[in-house]
Short mmCIF file of N, CA and C and ligand atoms in Angstrom, two decimals:
data_model
loop_
_atom_site.label_atom_id
_atom_site.label_comp_id
_atom_site.label_asym_id
_atom_site.label_seq_id
_atom_site.Cartn_x
_atom_site.Cartn_y
_atom_site.Cartn_z
N UNK D 1 36.15 40.79 -13.15
CA UNK D 1 36.37 39.40 -13.54
C UNK D 1 36.16 38.48 -12.36
N UNK D 2 36.70 38.90 -11.22
CA UNK D 2 36.60 38.09 -10.01
C UNK D 2 35.13 37.90 -9.62
N UNK D 3 34.35 38.98 -9.74
CA UNK D 3 32.93 38.92 -9.42
C UNK D 3 32.16 38.01 -10.37
N UNK D 4 32.50 38.10 -11.64
CA UNK D 4 31.83 37.27 -12.64
C UNK D 4 32.00 35.80 -12.31
N UNK D 5 33.22 35.46 -11.96
CA UNK D 5 33.53 34.06 -11.67
C UNK D 5 32.74 33.60 -10.43
N UNK D 6 32.67 34.48 -9.47
CA UNK D 6 31.92 34.15 -8.26
C UNK D 6 30.44 33.90 -8.59
N UNK D 7 29.85 34.75 -9.42
CA UNK D 7 28.45 34.59 -9.81
C UNK D 7 28.23 33.26 -10.53
N UNK D 8 29.18 32.91 -11.38
CA UNK D 8 29.06 31.68 -12.15
C UNK D 8 29.06 30.46 -11.22
N UNK D 9 29.95 30.51 -10.23
CA UNK D 9 30.03 29.40 -9.27
C UNK D 9 28.75 29.30 -8.44
N UNK D 10 28.21 30.45 -8.09
CA UNK D 10 26.96 30.46 -7.31
C UNK D 10 25.84 29.83 -8.12
N UNK D 11 25.81 30.19 -9.41
CA UNK D 11 24.77 29.66 -10.28
C UNK D 11 24.93 28.15 -10.39
N UNK D 12 26.19 27.70 -10.52
CA UNK D 12 26.47 26.27 -10.66
C UNK D 12 26.03 25.53 -9.41
N UNK D 13 26.34 26.10 -8.26
CA UNK D 13 25.95 25.48 -6.99
C UNK D 13 24.43 25.36 -6.89
N UNK D 14 23.75 26.42 -7.28
CA UNK D 14 22.28 26.42 -7.23
C UNK D 14 21.72 25.38 -8.20
N UNK D 15 22.32 25.33 -9.40
CA UNK D 15 21.85 24.40 -10.43
C UNK D 15 22.04 22.95 -9.98
N UNK D 16 23.10 22.70 -9.24
CA UNK D 16 23.40 21.34 -8.78
C UNK D 16 22.32 20.84 -7.81
N UNK D 17 21.64 21.78 -7.19
CA UNK D 17 20.60 21.38 -6.23
C UNK D 17 19.29 20.98 -6.91
N UNK D 18 19.11 21.42 -8.17
CA UNK D 18 17.82 21.18 -8.85
C UNK D 18 17.48 19.70 -9.00
N UNK D 19 18.42 18.85 -9.50
CA UNK D 19 18.05 17.43 -9.62
C UNK D 19 17.67 16.81 -8.28
N UNK D 20 18.37 17.22 -7.21
CA UNK D 20 18.05 16.68 -5.89
C UNK D 20 16.65 17.11 -5.46
N UNK D 21 16.32 18.35 -5.78
CA UNK D 21 15.00 18.88 -5.43
C UNK D 21 13.92 18.11 -6.19
N UNK D 22 14.14 17.88 -7.48
CA UNK D 22 13.18 17.14 -8.30
C UNK D 22 13.03 15.70 -7.78
N UNK D 23 14.18 15.06 -7.48
CA UNK D 23 14.15 13.69 -6.96
C UNK D 23 13.35 13.65 -5.65
N UNK D 24 13.55 14.64 -4.83
CA UNK D 24 12.84 14.72 -3.56
C UNK D 24 11.34 14.85 -3.76
N UNK D 25 10.94 15.68 -4.71
CA UNK D 25 9.52 15.88 -4.99
C UNK D 25 8.90 14.61 -5.55
N UNK D 26 9.60 13.95 -6.47
CA UNK D 26 9.10 12.72 -7.07
C UNK D 26 8.93 11.66 -6.00
N UNK D 27 9.94 11.53 -5.14
CA UNK D 27 9.88 10.54 -4.07
C UNK D 27 8.71 10.84 -3.14
N UNK D 28 8.56 12.09 -2.77
CA UNK D 28 7.49 12.47 -1.83
C UNK D 28 6.12 12.19 -2.43
N UNK D 29 5.93 12.51 -3.71
CA UNK D 29 4.63 12.30 -4.33
C UNK D 29 4.36 10.82 -4.53
N UNK D 30 5.41 10.04 -4.85
CA UNK D 30 5.25 8.60 -5.02
C UNK D 30 4.87 7.95 -3.70
N UNK D 31 5.53 8.39 -2.64
CA UNK D 31 5.25 7.82 -1.33
C UNK D 31 3.83 8.17 -0.91
N UNK D 32 3.38 9.33 -1.30
CA UNK D 32 2.05 9.79 -0.93
C UNK D 32 0.97 9.05 -1.70
N UNK D 33 1.26 8.71 -2.96
CA UNK D 33 0.24 8.15 -3.84
C UNK D 33 -0.03 6.67 -3.60
N UNK D 34 0.90 5.96 -2.98
CA UNK D 34 0.74 4.53 -2.81
C UNK D 34 0.28 4.18 -1.40
N UNK D 35 -0.73 3.31 -1.34
CA UNK D 35 -1.22 2.92 -0.02
C UNK D 35 -0.71 1.53 0.36
N UNK D 36 -0.47 1.35 1.64
CA UNK D 36 0.03 0.08 2.17
C UNK D 36 -0.76 -0.29 3.42
N UNK D 37 -0.84 -1.60 3.71
CA UNK D 37 -1.56 -2.02 4.91
C UNK D 37 -0.91 -1.44 6.17
N UNK D 38 -1.77 -0.97 7.06
CA UNK D 38 -1.30 -0.45 8.33
C UNK D 38 -1.61 -1.44 9.44
N UNK D 39 -2.73 -2.13 9.26
CA UNK D 39 -3.18 -3.06 10.28
C UNK D 39 -3.96 -4.19 9.60
N UNK D 40 -3.69 -5.42 10.03
CA UNK D 40 -4.40 -6.57 9.47
C UNK D 40 -5.04 -7.37 10.60
N UNK D 41 -6.23 -7.89 10.31
CA UNK D 41 -6.91 -8.78 11.25
C UNK D 41 -7.41 -10.01 10.49
N UNK D 42 -6.96 -11.20 10.76
CA UNK D 42 -5.90 -11.54 11.72
C UNK D 42 -4.56 -10.92 11.29
N UNK D 43 -3.66 -10.77 12.22
CA UNK D 43 -2.35 -10.19 11.93
C UNK D 43 -1.48 -11.15 11.11
N UNK D 44 -0.48 -10.59 10.44
CA UNK D 44 0.46 -11.41 9.66
C UNK D 44 1.18 -12.37 10.59
N UNK D 45 1.14 -13.67 10.24
CA UNK D 45 1.83 -14.69 11.03
C UNK D 45 1.07 -15.14 12.26
N UNK D 46 -0.15 -14.63 12.46
CA UNK D 46 -0.92 -14.99 13.65
C UNK D 46 -1.52 -16.39 13.53
N UNK D 47 -1.72 -17.04 14.66
CA UNK D 47 -2.45 -18.31 14.71
C UNK D 47 -3.75 -18.04 15.46
N UNK D 48 -4.87 -18.29 14.79
CA UNK D 48 -6.17 -17.91 15.35
C UNK D 48 -7.20 -19.02 15.14
N UNK D 49 -8.33 -18.90 15.85
CA UNK D 49 -9.49 -19.73 15.54
C UNK D 49 -10.08 -19.19 14.24
N UNK D 50 -10.81 -20.03 13.50
CA UNK D 50 -11.37 -19.63 12.21
C UNK D 50 -11.99 -18.21 12.30
N UNK D 51 -11.41 -17.23 11.60
CA UNK D 51 -11.91 -15.85 11.70
C UNK D 51 -13.15 -15.64 10.82
N UNK D 52 -14.08 -14.82 11.28
CA UNK D 52 -15.29 -14.54 10.51
C UNK D 52 -14.99 -13.72 9.27
N UNK D 53 -13.90 -12.98 9.33
CA UNK D 53 -13.53 -12.13 8.19
C UNK D 53 -12.05 -11.77 8.26
N UNK D 54 -11.53 -11.29 7.15
CA UNK D 54 -10.21 -10.66 7.14
C UNK D 54 -10.45 -9.18 6.90
N UNK D 55 -9.78 -8.36 7.70
CA UNK D 55 -9.94 -6.92 7.55
C UNK D 55 -8.55 -6.30 7.49
N UNK D 56 -8.36 -5.41 6.51
CA UNK D 56 -7.09 -4.72 6.37
C UNK D 56 -7.35 -3.22 6.34
N UNK D 57 -6.63 -2.51 7.20
CA UNK D 57 -6.74 -1.06 7.22
C UNK D 57 -5.49 -0.48 6.57
N UNK D 58 -5.70 0.32 5.53
CA UNK D 58 -4.60 0.91 4.77
C UNK D 58 -4.29 2.32 5.26
N UNK D 59 -3.16 2.86 4.79
CA UNK D 59 -2.76 4.19 5.24
C UNK D 59 -3.31 5.31 4.37
N UNK D 60 -4.29 4.98 3.51
CA UNK D 60 -4.92 6.01 2.69
C UNK D 60 -6.19 5.45 2.08
N UNK D 61 -7.04 6.33 1.52
CA UNK D 61 -8.31 5.89 0.94
C UNK D 61 -8.12 5.00 -0.29
N UNK D 62 -9.04 4.06 -0.46
CA UNK D 62 -8.98 3.10 -1.55
C UNK D 62 -10.04 3.39 -2.60
N UNK D 63 -9.73 2.98 -3.83
CA UNK D 63 -10.70 3.03 -4.92
C UNK D 63 -11.46 1.70 -4.86
N UNK D 64 -12.75 1.70 -4.45
CA UNK D 64 -13.46 0.44 -4.17
C UNK D 64 -13.56 -0.51 -5.37
N UNK D 65 -13.73 0.03 -6.58
CA UNK D 65 -13.94 -0.86 -7.72
C UNK D 65 -12.69 -1.63 -8.14
N UNK D 66 -11.50 -1.19 -7.72
CA UNK D 66 -10.28 -1.87 -8.17
C UNK D 66 -9.48 -2.50 -7.04
N UNK D 67 -9.92 -2.30 -5.81
CA UNK D 67 -9.19 -2.86 -4.67
C UNK D 67 -9.84 -4.16 -4.25
N UNK D 68 -9.04 -5.11 -3.80
CA UNK D 68 -9.62 -6.39 -3.42
C UNK D 68 -8.78 -7.15 -2.40
N UNK D 69 -9.46 -8.06 -1.70
CA UNK D 69 -8.81 -9.02 -0.81
C UNK D 69 -9.28 -10.40 -1.24
N UNK D 70 -8.36 -11.33 -1.40
CA UNK D 70 -8.75 -12.72 -1.61
C UNK D 70 -7.92 -13.57 -0.64
N UNK D 71 -8.54 -14.66 -0.20
CA UNK D 71 -7.88 -15.54 0.76
C UNK D 71 -7.78 -16.93 0.14
N UNK D 72 -6.58 -17.50 0.17
CA UNK D 72 -6.39 -18.84 -0.39
C UNK D 72 -5.86 -19.79 0.69
N UNK D 73 -6.16 -21.08 0.51
CA UNK D 73 -5.64 -22.07 1.45
C UNK D 73 -4.25 -22.52 1.02
N UNK D 74 -3.69 -23.50 1.73
CA UNK D 74 -2.31 -23.93 1.47
C UNK D 74 -2.12 -24.47 0.06
N UNK D 75 -3.20 -24.98 -0.55
CA UNK D 75 -3.07 -25.50 -1.92
C UNK D 75 -3.29 -24.41 -2.97
N UNK D 76 -3.55 -23.19 -2.52
CA UNK D 76 -3.74 -22.08 -3.45
C UNK D 76 -5.18 -21.87 -3.87
N UNK D 77 -6.09 -22.67 -3.30
CA UNK D 77 -7.51 -22.55 -3.65
C UNK D 77 -8.14 -21.38 -2.89
N UNK D 78 -8.92 -20.57 -3.62
CA UNK D 78 -9.58 -19.44 -2.98
C UNK D 78 -10.66 -19.94 -2.02
N UNK D 79 -10.65 -19.42 -0.79
CA UNK D 79 -11.63 -19.87 0.21
C UNK D 79 -12.77 -18.87 0.43
N UNK D 80 -12.55 -17.60 0.12
CA UNK D 80 -13.65 -16.64 0.29
C UNK D 80 -14.63 -16.81 -0.87
N UNK D 81 -15.93 -16.89 -0.53
CA UNK D 81 -16.94 -17.05 -1.57
C UNK D 81 -17.59 -15.70 -1.88
N UNK D 82 -17.52 -14.79 -0.91
CA UNK D 82 -18.04 -13.45 -1.15
C UNK D 82 -16.89 -12.53 -1.52
N UNK D 83 -17.22 -11.46 -2.23
CA UNK D 83 -16.19 -10.49 -2.63
C UNK D 83 -15.87 -9.54 -1.48
N UNK D 84 -14.66 -9.02 -1.49
CA UNK D 84 -14.27 -8.05 -0.47
C UNK D 84 -14.97 -6.72 -0.72
N UNK D 85 -15.15 -5.97 0.34
CA UNK D 85 -15.78 -4.65 0.22
C UNK D 85 -14.94 -3.59 0.93
N UNK D 86 -14.91 -2.41 0.33
CA UNK D 86 -14.30 -1.25 0.97
C UNK D 86 -15.39 -0.58 1.79
N UNK D 87 -15.09 -0.31 3.05
CA UNK D 87 -16.06 0.33 3.93
C UNK D 87 -16.46 1.71 3.37
N UNK D 88 -17.77 1.92 3.25
CA UNK D 88 -18.26 3.15 2.64
C UNK D 88 -17.91 4.40 3.46
N UNK D 89 -17.81 4.24 4.77
CA UNK D 89 -17.50 5.39 5.62
C UNK D 89 -16.01 5.55 5.85
N UNK D 90 -15.34 4.39 6.05
CA UNK D 90 -13.89 4.44 6.25
C UNK D 90 -13.24 3.81 5.03
N UNK D 91 -12.96 4.64 4.04
CA UNK D 91 -12.53 4.14 2.73
C UNK D 91 -11.10 3.60 2.74
N UNK D 92 -10.41 3.68 3.87
CA UNK D 92 -9.08 3.08 3.97
C UNK D 92 -9.19 1.64 4.47
N UNK D 93 -10.42 1.20 4.70
CA UNK D 93 -10.64 -0.10 5.31
C UNK D 93 -11.35 -1.05 4.34
N UNK D 94 -10.83 -2.26 4.24
CA UNK D 94 -11.39 -3.25 3.32
C UNK D 94 -11.51 -4.57 4.07
N UNK D 95 -12.59 -5.31 3.82
CA UNK D 95 -12.75 -6.60 4.50
C UNK D 95 -13.40 -7.61 3.57
N UNK D 96 -13.22 -8.88 3.91
CA UNK D 96 -13.85 -9.96 3.16
C UNK D 96 -14.36 -10.99 4.16
N UNK D 97 -15.65 -11.37 4.05
CA UNK D 97 -16.18 -12.39 4.96
C UNK D 97 -15.65 -13.78 4.59
N UNK D 98 -15.50 -14.62 5.60
CA UNK D 98 -14.95 -15.96 5.35
C UNK D 98 -15.91 -17.03 5.84
N UNK D 99 -15.95 -18.16 5.15
CA UNK D 99 -16.68 -19.32 5.67
C UNK D 99 -15.85 -19.93 6.81
N UNK D 100 -16.41 -20.94 7.47
CA UNK D 100 -15.66 -21.62 8.52
C UNK D 100 -14.43 -22.30 7.89
N UNK D 101 -13.26 -22.00 8.43
CA UNK D 101 -12.02 -22.53 7.86
C UNK D 101 -11.47 -23.66 8.72
N UNK D 102 -10.97 -24.70 8.09
CA UNK D 102 -10.30 -25.78 8.79
C UNK D 102 -8.89 -25.36 9.19
N UNK D 103 -8.27 -26.16 10.05
CA UNK D 103 -6.91 -25.87 10.47
C UNK D 103 -5.99 -25.85 9.25
N UNK D 104 -5.04 -24.93 9.26
CA UNK D 104 -4.10 -24.86 8.14
C UNK D 104 -3.57 -23.46 7.93
N UNK D 105 -2.79 -23.33 6.88
CA UNK D 105 -2.17 -22.04 6.57
C UNK D 105 -2.96 -21.34 5.46
N UNK D 106 -3.20 -20.09 5.63
CA UNK D 106 -3.96 -19.30 4.66
C UNK D 106 -3.17 -18.06 4.25
N UNK D 107 -3.40 -17.65 3.03
CA UNK D 107 -2.71 -16.47 2.51
C UNK D 107 -3.74 -15.41 2.08
N UNK D 108 -3.50 -14.19 2.51
CA UNK D 108 -4.34 -13.06 2.12
C UNK D 108 -3.61 -12.30 1.02
N UNK D 109 -4.28 -12.15 -0.13
CA UNK D 109 -3.70 -11.38 -1.24
C UNK D 109 -4.45 -10.06 -1.31
N UNK D 110 -3.73 -8.96 -1.22
CA UNK D 110 -4.40 -7.66 -1.28
C UNK D 110 -3.95 -6.85 -2.48
N UNK D 111 -4.92 -6.20 -3.07
CA UNK D 111 -4.66 -5.24 -4.16
C UNK D 111 -5.29 -3.94 -3.70
N UNK D 112 -4.49 -2.91 -3.64
CA UNK D 112 -4.98 -1.61 -3.16
C UNK D 112 -4.75 -0.56 -4.23
N UNK D 113 -5.84 -0.02 -4.74
CA UNK D 113 -5.72 1.08 -5.69
C UNK D 113 -6.10 2.35 -4.95
N UNK D 114 -5.14 3.25 -4.85
CA UNK D 114 -5.37 4.51 -4.13
C UNK D 114 -6.36 5.36 -4.91
N UNK D 115 -6.92 6.37 -4.26
CA UNK D 115 -7.94 7.19 -4.91
C UNK D 115 -7.40 7.92 -6.15
N UNK D 116 -6.08 8.08 -6.25
CA UNK D 116 -5.52 8.71 -7.46
C UNK D 116 -5.09 7.69 -8.52
N UNK D 117 -5.45 6.40 -8.30
CA UNK D 117 -5.19 5.39 -9.32
C UNK D 117 -3.91 4.59 -9.15
N UNK D 118 -3.07 4.94 -8.20
CA UNK D 118 -1.83 4.18 -8.00
C UNK D 118 -2.12 2.84 -7.32
N UNK D 119 -1.53 1.78 -7.85
CA UNK D 119 -1.84 0.43 -7.42
C UNK D 119 -0.67 -0.19 -6.66
N UNK D 120 -0.97 -0.81 -5.54
CA UNK D 120 0.02 -1.60 -4.82
C UNK D 120 -0.60 -2.97 -4.53
N UNK D 121 0.21 -3.97 -4.31
CA UNK D 121 -0.32 -5.28 -3.96
C UNK D 121 0.68 -6.06 -3.13
N UNK D 122 0.20 -7.08 -2.46
CA UNK D 122 1.07 -7.90 -1.64
C UNK D 122 0.29 -9.02 -1.01
N UNK D 123 0.96 -9.83 -0.23
CA UNK D 123 0.25 -10.88 0.48
C UNK D 123 0.92 -11.16 1.82
N UNK D 124 0.19 -11.81 2.67
CA UNK D 124 0.71 -12.23 3.97
C UNK D 124 -0.08 -13.44 4.43
N UNK D 125 0.46 -14.17 5.39
CA UNK D 125 -0.19 -15.40 5.82
C UNK D 125 -0.62 -15.38 7.27
N UNK D 126 -1.57 -16.27 7.56
CA UNK D 126 -1.94 -16.53 8.96
C UNK D 126 -2.33 -18.01 9.06
N UNK D 127 -2.38 -18.52 10.27
CA UNK D 127 -2.73 -19.94 10.48
C UNK D 127 -4.00 -20.06 11.27
N UNK D 128 -4.80 -21.05 10.90
CA UNK D 128 -5.99 -21.39 11.67
C UNK D 128 -5.67 -22.66 12.45
N UNK D 129 -5.94 -22.61 13.75
CA UNK D 129 -5.59 -23.78 14.59
C UNK D 129 -6.73 -24.77 14.64
CU1 CU C 201 2.07 4.45 -8.57
#
Protein backbone atom coordinates (compact mmCIF):
# COMPACT_ATOMS: atom_id res chain seq x y z
CA UNK A 1 0.00 0.00 0.00
CA UNK A 2 2.79 2.35 0.96
CA UNK A 3 4.52 1.73 -2.37
CA UNK A 4 1.35 2.28 -4.35
CA UNK A 5 0.84 5.65 -2.74
CA UNK A 6 4.41 6.62 -3.47
CA UNK A 7 4.00 5.70 -7.16
CA UNK A 8 0.82 7.73 -7.39
CA UNK A 9 2.53 10.80 -5.94
CA UNK A 10 5.43 10.40 -8.35
CA UNK A 11 3.02 10.21 -11.25
CA UNK A 12 1.21 13.32 -9.98
CA UNK A 13 4.48 15.23 -9.67
CA UNK A 14 5.48 14.23 -13.20
CA UNK A 15 2.05 15.15 -14.56
CA UNK A 16 2.24 18.58 -12.92
CA UNK A 17 5.31 19.33 -15.00
CA UNK A 18 3.56 18.68 -18.34
CA UNK A 19 1.65 22.01 -18.62
CA UNK A 20 4.86 23.88 -17.78
CA UNK A 21 6.72 21.93 -20.44
CA UNK A 22 4.03 22.67 -23.04
CA UNK A 23 3.97 26.37 -22.07
CA UNK A 24 7.74 26.45 -22.42
CA UNK A 25 7.62 24.89 -25.88
CA UNK A 26 4.86 27.24 -27.06
CA UNK A 27 6.76 30.25 -25.76
CA UNK A 28 10.01 29.10 -27.36
CA UNK A 29 8.40 28.47 -30.75
CA UNK A 30 6.49 31.78 -30.63
CA UNK A 31 9.65 33.67 -29.80
CA UNK A 32 11.43 31.91 -32.64
CA UNK A 33 8.72 32.55 -35.23
CA UNK A 34 8.44 36.31 -34.80
CA UNK A 35 11.02 38.70 -36.16
CA UNK A 36 11.86 42.09 -34.66
CA UNK A 37 14.15 44.94 -35.71
CA UNK A 38 17.69 44.52 -34.50
CA UNK A 39 19.18 47.61 -36.06
CA UNK A 40 17.69 50.67 -37.73
CA UNK A 41 19.29 53.32 -39.92
CA UNK A 42 18.63 56.09 -39.06
CA UNK A 43 18.32 54.90 -35.47
CA UNK A 44 15.16 55.35 -33.41
CA UNK A 45 15.07 58.91 -32.03
CA UNK A 46 18.09 60.00 -34.07
CA UNK A 47 18.45 63.47 -35.59
CA UNK A 48 20.11 63.28 -38.99
CA UNK A 49 20.59 65.06 -42.31
CA UNK A 50 18.04 63.90 -44.92
CA UNK A 51 18.86 60.15 -45.25
CA UNK A 52 19.02 58.52 -48.69
CA UNK A 53 17.16 55.51 -47.34
CA UNK A 54 15.80 53.80 -44.26
CA UNK A 55 17.23 50.38 -43.59
CA UNK A 56 16.08 47.93 -40.93
CA UNK A 57 17.89 44.73 -40.08
CA UNK A 58 15.68 42.10 -38.44
CA UNK A 59 16.63 39.14 -36.26
CA UNK A 60 15.39 36.61 -38.82
CA UNK A 61 14.62 36.16 -42.53
CA UNK A 62 11.65 38.02 -44.01
CA UNK A 63 8.99 37.02 -46.50
CA UNK A 64 9.59 39.70 -49.20
CA UNK A 65 6.06 39.82 -50.63
CA UNK A 66 4.41 40.65 -47.29
CA UNK A 67 7.05 42.69 -45.47
CA UNK A 68 7.24 46.44 -45.89
CA UNK A 69 8.63 49.75 -44.69
CA UNK A 70 6.77 53.02 -45.14
CA UNK A 71 7.86 56.44 -43.96
CA UNK A 72 5.43 59.23 -43.08
CA UNK A 73 5.96 62.88 -42.19
CA UNK A 74 4.56 64.66 -39.12
CA UNK A 75 1.17 65.09 -40.81
CA UNK A 76 0.96 61.36 -41.54
CA UNK A 77 1.60 61.72 -45.26
CA UNK A 78 3.69 58.97 -46.85
CA UNK A 79 7.01 60.37 -48.09
CA UNK A 80 8.58 57.32 -49.76
CA UNK A 81 7.59 57.10 -53.41
CA UNK A 82 9.34 53.81 -54.08
CA UNK A 83 8.41 50.55 -52.40
CA UNK A 84 10.63 48.92 -49.81
CA UNK A 85 12.68 45.90 -50.81
CA UNK A 86 14.02 42.92 -48.91
CA UNK A 87 17.67 42.33 -49.77
CA UNK A 88 17.89 39.24 -51.97
CA UNK A 89 21.12 38.05 -50.33
CA UNK A 90 20.48 39.16 -46.76
CA UNK A 91 16.81 38.35 -46.32
CA UNK A 92 16.75 39.77 -42.78
CA UNK A 93 17.41 43.20 -44.23
CA UNK A 94 14.83 45.56 -45.70
CA UNK A 95 15.25 49.10 -47.02
CA UNK A 96 13.28 51.87 -48.69
CA UNK A 97 14.80 54.73 -50.71
CA UNK A 98 13.77 58.25 -49.73
CA UNK A 99 13.48 61.54 -51.60
CA UNK A 100 15.15 64.62 -50.13
CA UNK A 101 13.34 65.29 -46.85
CA UNK A 102 12.77 68.68 -45.23
CA UNK A 103 13.41 69.31 -41.55
CA UNK A 104 10.87 67.63 -39.32
CA UNK A 105 9.77 64.47 -37.59
CA UNK A 106 9.31 61.26 -39.55
CA UNK A 107 7.87 57.90 -38.63
CA UNK A 108 8.96 54.53 -40.01
CA UNK A 109 6.22 51.89 -40.06
CA UNK A 110 7.49 48.34 -40.43
CA UNK A 111 5.64 45.14 -41.17
CA UNK A 112 7.73 42.00 -40.94
CA UNK A 113 6.41 38.65 -42.03
CA UNK A 114 8.79 35.89 -41.02
CA UNK A 115 9.54 33.08 -43.48
CA UNK A 116 7.04 30.85 -41.62
CA UNK A 117 4.24 33.43 -42.03
CA UNK A 118 4.23 35.00 -38.56
CA UNK A 119 3.63 38.75 -38.75
CA UNK A 120 4.94 41.50 -36.50
CA UNK A 121 4.70 45.26 -36.93
CA UNK A 122 5.68 48.48 -35.25
CA UNK A 123 6.94 51.97 -35.78
CA UNK A 124 9.62 54.35 -34.61
CA UNK A 125 10.59 57.94 -35.30
CA UNK A 126 13.58 59.98 -36.32
CA UNK A 127 14.14 63.69 -37.01
CA UNK A 128 15.64 65.43 -40.00
CA UNK A 129 17.50 68.62 -39.11
CU1 LIG B 1 2.79 34.58 -34.92
